[in-house]
């Protein structure tokens, strides 16, 4: 009887425990993994003690599901997210993710780990965060709830296209709702927007990107979605009839690397390029291109393997050798990578000595390096770099599918364009501004229109700032310069209150805080005090809060020591490289070096110490003793840029070389050359160009991209002495390839009212077929616009064919006859036939044709620098 009672009691206890678990289930069902996450969370909780109330208060009142999900996010999020957002933000993300899983039929089919890493996670890459998940869930729920998972993925991309289309922009990644408000974004913003939308409806998604193309300059990002057990790709905000389609489908077959990040401790099947306690970097190249596993062995002079040497796998792009992956050699002196079938530069260093070699992955799977070079050697080296060959697209839709998809895209274009038509125009913008009350001289009409036009979908905030704060209520003579100090993207997403919060009421020579008297010129003020923007951070409120928190600090050196003592620098914890706000750095007391530098410049400006960050060289400058002075956080005396480097150019093709497309300057640091970022810098606009540099060991790298996408690379290594002056010539190696004819057209072929022969004349002519006007074609138009003067000097004509939705007449291209036609016009078909191409929608298609109908150059698909290449080839025909 007693045994029966005990058994009954045990059964009752088991039932009660089971019922309790059902009422309060775990988010992480694997006990071992759950324990690991909890321990990682506790470590992070200690690190973020300075924000304990904002992040951790009341967690013990949450359900198991919510608490474990929140612990998972806290355990692995980058520093930027611990510093700049609060618990409610993350609970909203968690609750909406759970709601999506419960709402849609596919929710129950998603494995726990896939949901955890690719639905729950709120961050896609380095974007600014917002409430987009919640907004998108509400917008999309009814639209996709009765669809299959694959249908829903395609439909979400159509919805994204209604709101966002492609436009190049700066490197700061806008928050999804800011991108939506402007309706335009670069590929990184489009893919962030689309991944966020997919996750909002419970579809696992991740951003994929090739960090650099091999066959041309630049890079690209797109999206993979997990559908019915398989990862498939799509072009973000660029809907196609099926998954595994996109304009990049063929270019991606030429990649040397395709990356994606997995948040947290990830145990998926993909190859891991880099694994940390916070995230894994995945190599997805095998989804797109043929691959090979290659091995580098580092040996000493006696041929013995050397352990713990740094090995970098590099590829040519934008006149530098970009690092794809970095490893330490193992006990056998080896490091390995899976990559595409093209040329790599492999680099090995112990921090001082270095060695390198070209690795042709088509022919080789191994190479041995020795550290035979030393810092200070002066010499030059040439390399011929060949990218992988192009493969085939994965999917070819039917003509009916393509036509139906194009009709939908036109409708979506009209929706987006109708919204953008609500932005102010030059005809109506003055009606929105209380110009009658604005003090005379604050803006000219041209200046006012310039600012409002750039603000686009954020125009209401900019106009609110102008009307509320500068029309009859404030006296500030430099408002135009103040607003110009913001980037174009800032004008598109900064709210009115933030423009006001960052405004400095500065009276030159007036006594300021702590009794100091600030006496600086307007130029110093404009560079080192006025701007809210410091680098690539989101503009947040820091000026008054930092002035209050750091009051009493009256010297730059005291502020430097305070920063060293109070801000721990860790370049692994902020792994998405989204800068932490200055106030976030102050509160968290942990930062990556770049965020620390932004904080320091912000603190200087808040305390009225003029300062700026030179983003070309990542150098802080402070103004004292009537001069700009370099500042570092090393205890050593900073090495000042006392030397002069002058670059000359004696060639004629191109007329003026451009930083990145044609050349870069690099400085030797810790065993490798680090590229300076002089993109669009006026210091490199004309030649000879002279810049102030630190003494050291440098490399001038140049490259010429050829017709077949290979590169003639040239590197020159040289020294710059302290207080010395060095002159180096930019040398672009000459193309020795023989001219060839790629196909023939009938010179009597009709082009409007004339023939091809007459149209081409002595200069030749260019066909440009833009297809359905996606990102590659938009790049080409932008390049053509930037080379208007050069194309006019050439004197030839361009026959350009684009769809009506592209509005080609508005491009104002010189010597260009624009024909409105959808893809597949009769002339396009003749060109395709002459080239024997299987185009498969790989636009733009361009062809340089002489008066005999001979096609002397052609290209199809994505290629940065195509307009320059066409011009070069056209000039050679004259």
PDB file of N, CA, C and O in Angstrom, residues 743-811:
ATOM      1  N   UNK A 743      32.323  40.483 -83.279  1.00  0.00           N
ATOM      2  CA  UNK A 743      31.135  40.152 -84.037  1.00  0.00           C
ATOM      3  C   UNK A 743      30.914  41.199 -85.114  1.00  0.00           C
ATOM      4  O   UNK A 743      31.598  42.237 -85.143  1.00  0.00           O
ATOM      5  N   UNK A 744      29.968  40.953 -86.003  1.00  0.00           N
ATOM      6  CA  UNK A 744      29.708  41.878 -87.107  1.00  0.00           C
ATOM      7  C   UNK A 744      28.218  42.162 -87.240  1.00  0.00           C
ATOM      8  O   UNK A 744      27.382  41.250 -87.169  1.00  0.00           O
ATOM      9  N   UNK A 745      27.903  43.450 -87.426  1.00  0.00           N
ATOM     10  CA  UNK A 745      26.553  43.904 -87.709  1.00  0.00           C
ATOM     11  C   UNK A 745      26.501  44.444 -89.133  1.00  0.00           C
ATOM     12  O   UNK A 745      27.533  44.860 -89.682  1.00  0.00           O
ATOM     13  N   UNK A 746      25.325  44.481 -89.695  1.00  0.00           N
ATOM     14  CA  UNK A 746      25.151  45.042 -91.033  1.00  0.00           C
ATOM     15  C   UNK A 746      25.300  46.558 -90.960  1.00  0.00           C
ATOM     16  O   UNK A 746      24.514  47.228 -90.274  1.00  0.00           O
ATOM     17  N   UNK A 747      26.300  47.151 -91.610  1.00  0.00           N
ATOM     18  CA  UNK A 747      26.475  48.613 -91.539  1.00  0.00           C
ATOM     19  C   UNK A 747      25.287  49.377 -92.109  1.00  0.00           C
ATOM     20  O   UNK A 747      25.124  50.566 -91.834  1.00  0.00           O
ATOM     21  N   UNK A 748      24.429  48.714 -92.891  1.00  0.00           N
ATOM     22  CA  UNK A 748      23.248  49.369 -93.440  1.00  0.00           C
ATOM     23  C   UNK A 748      22.027  49.234 -92.530  1.00  0.00           C
ATOM     24  O   UNK A 748      20.939  49.682 -92.883  1.00  0.00           O
ATOM     25  N   UNK A 749      22.227  48.617 -91.369  1.00  0.00           N
ATOM     26  CA  UNK A 749      21.140  48.450 -90.417  1.00  0.00           C
ATOM     27  C   UNK A 749      20.551  49.813 -90.057  1.00  0.00           C
ATOM     28  O   UNK A 749      21.278  50.764 -89.786  1.00  0.00           O
ATOM     29  N   UNK A 750      19.221  49.892 -90.058  1.00  0.00           N
ATOM     30  CA  UNK A 750      18.558  51.171 -89.806  1.00  0.00           C
ATOM     31  C   UNK A 750      18.587  51.514 -88.318  1.00  0.00           C
ATOM     32  O   UNK A 750      18.280  50.688 -87.460  1.00  0.00           O
ATOM     33  N   UNK A 751      18.985  52.757 -88.051  1.00  0.00           N
ATOM     34  CA  UNK A 751      18.915  53.334 -86.706  1.00  0.00           C
ATOM     35  C   UNK A 751      18.121  54.626 -86.830  1.00  0.00           C
ATOM     36  O   UNK A 751      18.655  55.676 -87.185  1.00  0.00           O
ATOM     37  N   UNK A 752      16.822  54.536 -86.584  1.00  0.00           N
ATOM     38  CA  UNK A 752      15.974  55.696 -86.798  1.00  0.00           C
ATOM     39  C   UNK A 752      15.923  56.026 -88.272  1.00  0.00           C
ATOM     40  O   UNK A 752      15.619  55.172 -89.111  1.00  0.00           O
ATOM     41  N   UNK A 753      16.297  57.254 -88.630  1.00  0.00           N
ATOM     42  CA  UNK A 753      16.242  57.706 -90.024  1.00  0.00           C
ATOM     43  C   UNK A 753      17.574  57.554 -90.736  1.00  0.00           C
ATOM     44  O   UNK A 753      17.712  57.984 -91.881  1.00  0.00           O
ATOM     45  N   UNK A 754      18.567  56.936 -90.074  1.00  0.00           N
ATOM     46  CA  UNK A 754      19.876  56.791 -90.690  1.00  0.00           C
ATOM     47  C   UNK A 754      20.334  55.342 -90.591  1.00  0.00           C
ATOM     48  O   UNK A 754      19.590  54.470 -90.147  1.00  0.00           O
ATOM     49  N   UNK A 755      21.559  55.094 -91.057  1.00  0.00           N
ATOM     50  CA  UNK A 755      22.114  53.745 -90.984  1.00  0.00           C
ATOM     51  C   UNK A 755      23.179  53.670 -89.902  1.00  0.00           C
ATOM     52  O   UNK A 755      23.702  54.687 -89.439  1.00  0.00           O
ATOM     53  N   UNK A 756      23.522  52.456 -89.542  1.00  0.00           N
ATOM     54  CA  UNK A 756      24.563  52.267 -88.543  1.00  0.00           C
ATOM     55  C   UNK A 756      25.868  52.907 -88.993  1.00  0.00           C
ATOM     56  O   UNK A 756      26.559  53.552 -88.199  1.00  0.00           O
ATOM     57  N   UNK A 757      26.233  52.752 -90.280  1.00  0.00           N
ATOM     58  CA  UNK A 757      27.498  53.297 -90.784  1.00  0.00           C
ATOM     59  C   UNK A 757      27.538  54.813 -90.635  1.00  0.00           C
ATOM     60  O   UNK A 757      28.550  55.384 -90.194  1.00  0.00           O
ATOM     61  N   UNK A 758      26.451  55.473 -90.999  1.00  0.00           N
ATOM     62  CA  UNK A 758      26.408  56.932 -90.859  1.00  0.00           C
ATOM     63  C   UNK A 758      26.400  57.345 -89.387  1.00  0.00           C
ATOM     64  O   UNK A 758      27.002  58.353 -89.004  1.00  0.00           O
ATOM     65  N   UNK A 759      25.698  56.582 -88.581  1.00  0.00           N
ATOM     66  CA  UNK A 759      25.602  56.887 -87.150  1.00  0.00           C
ATOM     67  C   UNK A 759      26.979  56.764 -86.494  1.00  0.00           C
ATOM     68  O   UNK A 759      27.353  57.582 -85.649  1.00  0.00           O
ATOM     69  N   UNK A 760      27.735  55.751 -86.894  1.00  0.00           N
ATOM     70  CA  UNK A 760      29.054  55.514 -86.294  1.00  0.00           C
ATOM     71  C   UNK A 760      30.079  56.515 -86.801  1.00  0.00           C
ATOM     72  O   UNK A 760      30.898  57.023 -86.034  1.00  0.00           O
ATOM     73  N   UNK A 761      30.064  56.819 -88.087  1.00  0.00           N
ATOM     74  CA  UNK A 761      31.037  57.750 -88.652  1.00  0.00           C
ATOM     75  C   UNK A 761      32.468  57.312 -88.389  1.00  0.00           C
ATOM     76  O   UNK A 761      32.772  56.118 -88.271  1.00  0.00           O
ATOM     77  N   UNK A 762      33.371  58.265 -88.272  1.00  0.00           N
ATOM     78  CA  UNK A 762      34.783  57.959 -88.065  1.00  0.00           C
ATOM     79  C   UNK A 762      35.105  57.636 -86.612  1.00  0.00           C
ATOM     80  O   UNK A 762      36.162  57.085 -86.304  1.00  0.00           O
ATOM     81  N   UNK A 763      34.215  57.993 -85.697  1.00  0.00           N
ATOM     82  CA  UNK A 763      34.495  57.802 -84.268  1.00  0.00           C
ATOM     83  C   UNK A 763      34.035  56.450 -83.746  1.00  0.00           C
ATOM     84  O   UNK A 763      34.498  55.992 -82.708  1.00  0.00           O
ATOM     85  N   UNK A 764      33.096  55.810 -84.474  1.00  0.00           N
ATOM     86  CA  UNK A 764      32.426  54.654 -83.927  1.00  0.00           C
ATOM     87  C   UNK A 764      31.232  55.091 -83.099  1.00  0.00           C
ATOM     88  O   UNK A 764      31.022  56.279 -82.851  1.00  0.00           O
ATOM     89  N   UNK A 765      30.412  54.144 -82.689  1.00  0.00           N
ATOM     90  CA  UNK A 765      29.240  54.446 -81.866  1.00  0.00           C
ATOM     91  C   UNK A 765      29.082  53.340 -80.821  1.00  0.00           C
ATOM     92  O   UNK A 765      29.668  52.267 -80.923  1.00  0.00           O
ATOM     93  N   UNK A 766      28.266  53.642 -79.818  1.00  0.00           N
ATOM     94  CA  UNK A 766      28.084  52.709 -78.705  1.00  0.00           C
ATOM     95  C   UNK A 766      26.609  52.384 -78.540  1.00  0.00           C
ATOM     96  O   UNK A 766      25.764  53.281 -78.495  1.00  0.00           O
ATOM     97  N   UNK A 767      26.294  51.097 -78.469  1.00  0.00           N
ATOM     98  CA  UNK A 767      24.971  50.640 -78.080  1.00  0.00           C
ATOM     99  C   UNK A 767      24.962  50.410 -76.566  1.00  0.00           C
ATOM    100  O   UNK A 767      25.894  49.795 -76.018  1.00  0.00           O
ATOM    101  N   UNK A 768      23.928  50.895 -75.904  1.00  0.00           N
ATOM    102  CA  UNK A 768      23.730  50.615 -74.476  1.00  0.00           C
ATOM    103  C   UNK A 768      22.310  50.100 -74.276  1.00  0.00           C
ATOM    104  O   UNK A 768      21.348  50.854 -74.447  1.00  0.00           O
ATOM    105  N   UNK A 769      22.178  48.842 -73.939  1.00  0.00           N
ATOM    106  CA  UNK A 769      20.869  48.247 -73.666  1.00  0.00           C
ATOM    107  C   UNK A 769      20.751  48.047 -72.151  1.00  0.00           C
ATOM    108  O   UNK A 769      21.498  47.280 -71.555  1.00  0.00           O
ATOM    109  N   UNK A 770      19.807  48.764 -71.542  1.00  0.00           N
ATOM    110  CA  UNK A 770      19.710  48.818 -70.089  1.00  0.00           C
ATOM    111  C   UNK A 770      18.826  47.735 -69.476  1.00  0.00           C
ATOM    112  O   UNK A 770      18.692  47.664 -68.256  1.00  0.00           O
ATOM    113  N   UNK A 771      18.185  46.912 -70.323  1.00  0.00           N
ATOM    114  CA  UNK A 771      17.347  45.847 -69.789  1.00  0.00           C
ATOM    115  C   UNK A 771      16.206  46.393 -68.958  1.00  0.00           C
ATOM    116  O   UNK A 771      15.546  47.364 -69.345  1.00  0.00           O
ATOM    117  N   UNK A 772      16.000  45.800 -67.776  1.00  0.00           N
ATOM    118  CA  UNK A 772      14.910  46.280 -66.921  1.00  0.00           C
ATOM    119  C   UNK A 772      15.406  47.310 -65.913  1.00  0.00           C
ATOM    120  O   UNK A 772      14.724  47.602 -64.941  1.00  0.00           O
ATOM    121  N   UNK A 773      16.573  47.864 -66.140  1.00  0.00           N
ATOM    122  CA  UNK A 773      17.128  48.982 -65.387  1.00  0.00           C
ATOM    123  C   UNK A 773      17.289  48.662 -63.898  1.00  0.00           C
ATOM    124  O   UNK A 773      16.727  49.296 -63.024  1.00  0.00           O
ATOM    125  N   UNK A 774      18.134  47.666 -63.644  1.00  0.00           N
ATOM    126  CA  UNK A 774      18.459  47.317 -62.261  1.00  0.00           C
ATOM    127  C   UNK A 774      19.790  47.964 -61.867  1.00  0.00           C
ATOM    128  O   UNK A 774      20.341  48.782 -62.580  1.00  0.00           O
ATOM    129  N   UNK A 775      20.286  47.545 -60.723  1.00  0.00           N
ATOM    130  CA  UNK A 775      21.469  48.187 -60.148  1.00  0.00           C
ATOM    131  C   UNK A 775      22.653  48.280 -61.112  1.00  0.00           C
ATOM    132  O   UNK A 775      23.273  49.352 -61.200  1.00  0.00           O
ATOM    133  N   UNK A 776      23.033  47.233 -61.853  1.00  0.00           N
ATOM    134  CA  UNK A 776      24.182  47.378 -62.754  1.00  0.00           C
ATOM    135  C   UNK A 776      23.982  48.475 -63.795  1.00  0.00           C
ATOM    136  O   UNK A 776      24.916  49.218 -64.111  1.00  0.00           O
ATOM    137  N   UNK A 777      22.766  48.590 -64.333  1.00  0.00           N
ATOM    138  CA  UNK A 777      22.492  49.636 -65.320  1.00  0.00           C
ATOM    139  C   UNK A 777      22.513  51.014 -64.673  1.00  0.00           C
ATOM    140  O   UNK A 777      22.967  52.000 -65.271  1.00  0.00           O
ATOM    141  N   UNK A 778      22.030  51.109 -63.443  1.00  0.00           N
ATOM    142  CA  UNK A 778      22.051  52.389 -62.734  1.00  0.00           C
ATOM    143  C   UNK A 778      23.485  52.836 -62.468  1.00  0.00           C
ATOM    144  O   UNK A 778      23.795  54.028 -62.535  1.00  0.00           O
ATOM    145  N   UNK A 779      24.364  51.903 -62.165  1.00  0.00           N
ATOM    146  CA  UNK A 779      25.780  52.235 -62.007  1.00  0.00           C
ATOM    147  C   UNK A 779      26.348  52.818 -63.301  1.00  0.00           C
ATOM    148  O   UNK A 779      27.083  53.810 -63.285  1.00  0.00           O
ATOM    149  N   UNK A 780      26.008  52.199 -64.429  1.00  0.00           N
ATOM    150  CA  UNK A 780      26.527  52.664 -65.710  1.00  0.00           C
ATOM    151  C   UNK A 780      26.047  54.081 -66.010  1.00  0.00           C
ATOM    152  O   UNK A 780      26.824  54.927 -66.467  1.00  0.00           O
ATOM    153  N   UNK A 781      24.776  54.366 -65.743  1.00  0.00           N
ATOM    154  CA  UNK A 781      24.258  55.716 -65.987  1.00  0.00           C
ATOM    155  C   UNK A 781      25.012  56.734 -65.140  1.00  0.00           C
ATOM    156  O   UNK A 781      25.404  57.809 -65.622  1.00  0.00           O
ATOM    157  N   UNK A 782      25.236  56.406 -63.896  1.00  0.00           N
ATOM    158  CA  UNK A 782      25.963  57.326 -63.007  1.00  0.00           C
ATOM    159  C   UNK A 782      27.370  57.586 -63.540  1.00  0.00           C
ATOM    160  O   UNK A 782      27.870  58.719 -63.526  1.00  0.00           O
ATOM    161  N   UNK A 783      28.018  56.544 -64.032  1.00  0.00           N
ATOM    162  CA  UNK A 783      29.364  56.708 -64.584  1.00  0.00           C
ATOM    163  C   UNK A 783      29.341  57.558 -65.847  1.00  0.00           C
ATOM    164  O   UNK A 783      30.217  58.417 -66.049  1.00  0.00           O
ATOM    165  N   UNK A 784      28.360  57.331 -66.715  1.00  0.00           N
ATOM    166  CA  UNK A 784      28.251  58.130 -67.940  1.00  0.00           C
ATOM    167  C   UNK A 784      28.043  59.606 -67.604  1.00  0.00           C
ATOM    168  O   UNK A 784      28.626  60.491 -68.240  1.00  0.00           O
ATOM    169  N   UNK A 785      27.230  59.867 -66.595  1.00  0.00           N
ATOM    170  CA  UNK A 785      26.998  61.250 -66.193  1.00  0.00           C
ATOM    171  C   UNK A 785      28.271  61.904 -65.675  1.00  0.00           C
ATOM    172  O   UNK A 785      28.518  63.084 -65.906  1.00  0.00           O
ATOM    173  N   UNK A 786      29.108  61.139 -64.976  1.00  0.00           N
ATOM    174  CA  UNK A 786      30.340  61.705 -64.422  1.00  0.00           C
ATOM    175  C   UNK A 786      31.396  61.950 -65.496  1.00  0.00           C
ATOM    176  O   UNK A 786      32.360  62.676 -65.265  1.00  0.00           O
ATOM    177  N   UNK A 787      31.216  61.345 -66.685  1.00  0.00           N
ATOM    178  CA  UNK A 787      32.199  61.489 -67.771  1.00  0.00           C
ATOM    179  C   UNK A 787      31.622  62.255 -68.963  1.00  0.00           C
ATOM    180  O   UNK A 787      32.061  62.068 -70.107  1.00  0.00           O
ATOM    181  N   UNK A 788      30.650  63.116 -68.701  1.00  0.00           N
ATOM    182  CA  UNK A 788      29.992  63.850 -69.779  1.00  0.00           C
ATOM    183  C   UNK A 788      30.988  64.625 -70.636  1.00  0.00           C
ATOM    184  O   UNK A 788      30.937  64.583 -71.878  1.00  0.00           O
ATOM    185  N   UNK A 789      31.864  65.349 -69.994  1.00  0.00           N
ATOM    186  CA  UNK A 789      32.810  66.179 -70.728  1.00  0.00           C
ATOM    187  C   UNK A 789      33.711  65.333 -71.613  1.00  0.00           C
ATOM    188  O   UNK A 789      33.959  65.668 -72.783  1.00  0.00           O
ATOM    189  N   UNK A 790      34.184  64.218 -71.086  1.00  0.00           N
ATOM    190  CA  UNK A 790      35.077  63.344 -71.852  1.00  0.00           C
ATOM    191  C   UNK A 790      34.355  62.702 -73.036  1.00  0.00           C
ATOM    192  O   UNK A 790      34.933  62.554 -74.127  1.00  0.00           O
ATOM    193  N   UNK A 791      33.095  62.337 -72.860  1.00  0.00           N
ATOM    194  CA  UNK A 791      32.343  61.749 -73.974  1.00  0.00           C
ATOM    195  C   UNK A 791      32.064  62.793 -75.053  1.00  0.00           C
ATOM    196  O   UNK A 791      32.065  62.485 -76.254  1.00  0.00           O
ATOM    197  N   UNK A 792      31.831  64.025 -74.653  1.00  0.00           N
ATOM    198  CA  UNK A 792      31.651  65.093 -75.636  1.00  0.00           C
ATOM    199  C   UNK A 792      32.932  65.311 -76.442  1.00  0.00           C
ATOM    200  O   UNK A 792      32.889  65.522 -77.661  1.00  0.00           O
ATOM    201  N   UNK A 793      34.067  65.247 -75.777  1.00  0.00           N
ATOM    202  CA  UNK A 793      35.348  65.404 -76.470  1.00  0.00           C
ATOM    203  C   UNK A 793      35.601  64.257 -77.439  1.00  0.00           C
ATOM    204  O   UNK A 793      36.201  64.453 -78.496  1.00  0.00           O
ATOM    205  N   UNK A 794      35.142  63.056 -77.084  1.00  0.00           N
ATOM    206  CA  UNK A 794      35.275  61.920 -78.002  1.00  0.00           C
ATOM    207  C   UNK A 794      34.510  62.199 -79.286  1.00  0.00           C
ATOM    208  O   UNK A 794      35.013  61.947 -80.394  1.00  0.00           O
ATOM    209  N   UNK A 795      33.293  62.697 -79.195  1.00  0.00           N
ATOM    210  CA  UNK A 795      32.551  63.115 -80.378  1.00  0.00           C
ATOM    211  C   UNK A 795      31.652  62.069 -80.984  1.00  0.00           C
ATOM    212  O   UNK A 795      30.937  62.357 -81.960  1.00  0.00           O
ATOM    213  N   UNK A 796      31.654  60.850 -80.467  1.00  0.00           N
ATOM    214  CA  UNK A 796      30.789  59.822 -81.004  1.00  0.00           C
ATOM    215  C   UNK A 796      29.398  59.862 -80.395  1.00  0.00           C
ATOM    216  O   UNK A 796      29.091  60.696 -79.552  1.00  0.00           O
ATOM    217  N   UNK A 797      28.546  58.940 -80.855  1.00  0.00           N
ATOM    218  CA  UNK A 797      27.159  58.900 -80.406  1.00  0.00           C
ATOM    219  C   UNK A 797      26.864  57.612 -79.653  1.00  0.00           C
ATOM    220  O   UNK A 797      27.485  56.577 -79.902  1.00  0.00           O
ATOM    221  N   UNK A 798      25.896  57.712 -78.749  1.00  0.00           N
ATOM    222  CA  UNK A 798      25.440  56.560 -77.977  1.00  0.00           C
ATOM    223  C   UNK A 798      23.977  56.312 -78.318  1.00  0.00           C
ATOM    224  O   UNK A 798      23.159  57.231 -78.289  1.00  0.00           O
ATOM    225  N   UNK A 799      23.670  55.068 -78.648  1.00  0.00           N
ATOM    226  CA  UNK A 799      22.291  54.647 -78.890  1.00  0.00           C
ATOM    227  C   UNK A 799      21.860  53.852 -77.667  1.00  0.00           C
ATOM    228  O   UNK A 799      22.282  52.717 -77.456  1.00  0.00           O
ATOM    229  N   UNK A 800      21.032  54.479 -76.819  1.00  0.00           N
ATOM    230  CA  UNK A 800      20.684  53.907 -75.521  1.00  0.00           C
ATOM    231  C   UNK A 800      19.233  53.461 -75.508  1.00  0.00           C
ATOM    232  O   UNK A 800      18.344  54.230 -75.886  1.00  0.00           O
ATOM    233  N   UNK A 801      19.011  52.235 -75.078  1.00  0.00           N
ATOM    234  CA  UNK A 801      17.668  51.658 -75.037  1.00  0.00           C
ATOM    235  C   UNK A 801      17.343  51.320 -73.588  1.00  0.00           C
ATOM    236  O   UNK A 801      18.065  50.562 -72.930  1.00  0.00           O
ATOM    237  N   UNK A 802      16.248  51.896 -73.075  1.00  0.00           N
ATOM    238  CA  UNK A 802      15.865  51.695 -71.681  1.00  0.00           C
ATOM    239  C   UNK A 802      14.349  51.621 -71.578  1.00  0.00           C
ATOM    240  O   UNK A 802      13.634  52.175 -72.422  1.00  0.00           O
ATOM    241  N   UNK A 803      13.828  50.966 -70.548  1.00  0.00           N
ATOM    242  CA  UNK A 803      12.374  50.883 -70.385  1.00  0.00           C
ATOM    243  C   UNK A 803      11.789  52.238 -69.995  1.00  0.00           C
ATOM    244  O   UNK A 803      12.491  53.121 -69.484  1.00  0.00           O
ATOM    245  N   UNK A 804      10.504  52.400 -70.204  1.00  0.00           N
ATOM    246  CA  UNK A 804       9.843  53.675 -69.908  1.00  0.00           C
ATOM    247  C   UNK A 804       9.989  54.057 -68.439  1.00  0.00           C
ATOM    248  O   UNK A 804      10.125  55.231 -68.096  1.00  0.00           O
ATOM    249  N   UNK A 805       9.982  53.042 -67.551  1.00  0.00           N
ATOM    250  CA  UNK A 805      10.056  53.324 -66.113  1.00  0.00           C
ATOM    251  C   UNK A 805      11.372  53.966 -65.709  1.00  0.00           C
ATOM    252  O   UNK A 805      11.461  54.598 -64.650  1.00  0.00           O
ATOM    253  N   UNK A 806      12.398  53.842 -66.539  1.00  0.00           N
ATOM    254  CA  UNK A 806      13.710  54.413 -66.209  1.00  0.00           C
ATOM    255  C   UNK A 806      13.762  55.917 -66.421  1.00  0.00           C
ATOM    256  O   UNK A 806      14.651  56.588 -65.898  1.00  0.00           O
ATOM    257  N   UNK A 807      12.843  56.452 -67.255  1.00  0.00           N
ATOM    258  CA  UNK A 807      12.810  57.896 -67.534  1.00  0.00           C
ATOM    259  C   UNK A 807      14.178  58.379 -68.028  1.00  0.00           C
ATOM    260  O   UNK A 807      14.766  59.328 -67.499  1.00  0.00           O
ATOM    261  N   UNK A 808      14.691  57.730 -69.068  1.00  0.00           N
ATOM    262  CA  UNK A 808      16.043  57.999 -69.560  1.00  0.00           C
ATOM    263  C   UNK A 808      16.241  59.434 -70.029  1.00  0.00           C
ATOM    264  O   UNK A 808      17.354  59.960 -69.967  1.00  0.00           O
ATOM    265  N   UNK A 809      15.182  60.079 -70.489  1.00  0.00           N
ATOM    266  CA  UNK A 809      15.324  61.460 -70.976  1.00  0.00           C
ATOM    267  C   UNK A 809      15.812  62.396 -69.871  1.00  0.00           C
ATOM    268  O   UNK A 809      16.436  63.428 -70.143  1.00  0.00           O
ATOM    269  N   UNK A 810      15.544  62.030 -68.603  1.00  0.00           N
ATOM    270  CA  UNK A 810      15.956  62.889 -67.492  1.00  0.00           C
ATOM    271  C   UNK A 810      17.429  62.754 -67.145  1.00  0.00           C
ATOM    272  O   UNK A 810      17.939  63.506 -66.315  1.00  0.00           O
ATOM    273  N   UNK A 811      18.131  61.815 -67.772  1.00  0.00           N
ATOM    274  CA  UNK A 811      19.533  61.598 -67.431  1.00  0.00           C
ATOM    275  C   UNK A 811      20.446  62.663 -68.033  1.00  0.00           C
ATOM    276  O   UNK A 811      21.580  62.833 -67.595  1.00  0.00           O
TER     277      UNK A 811
END
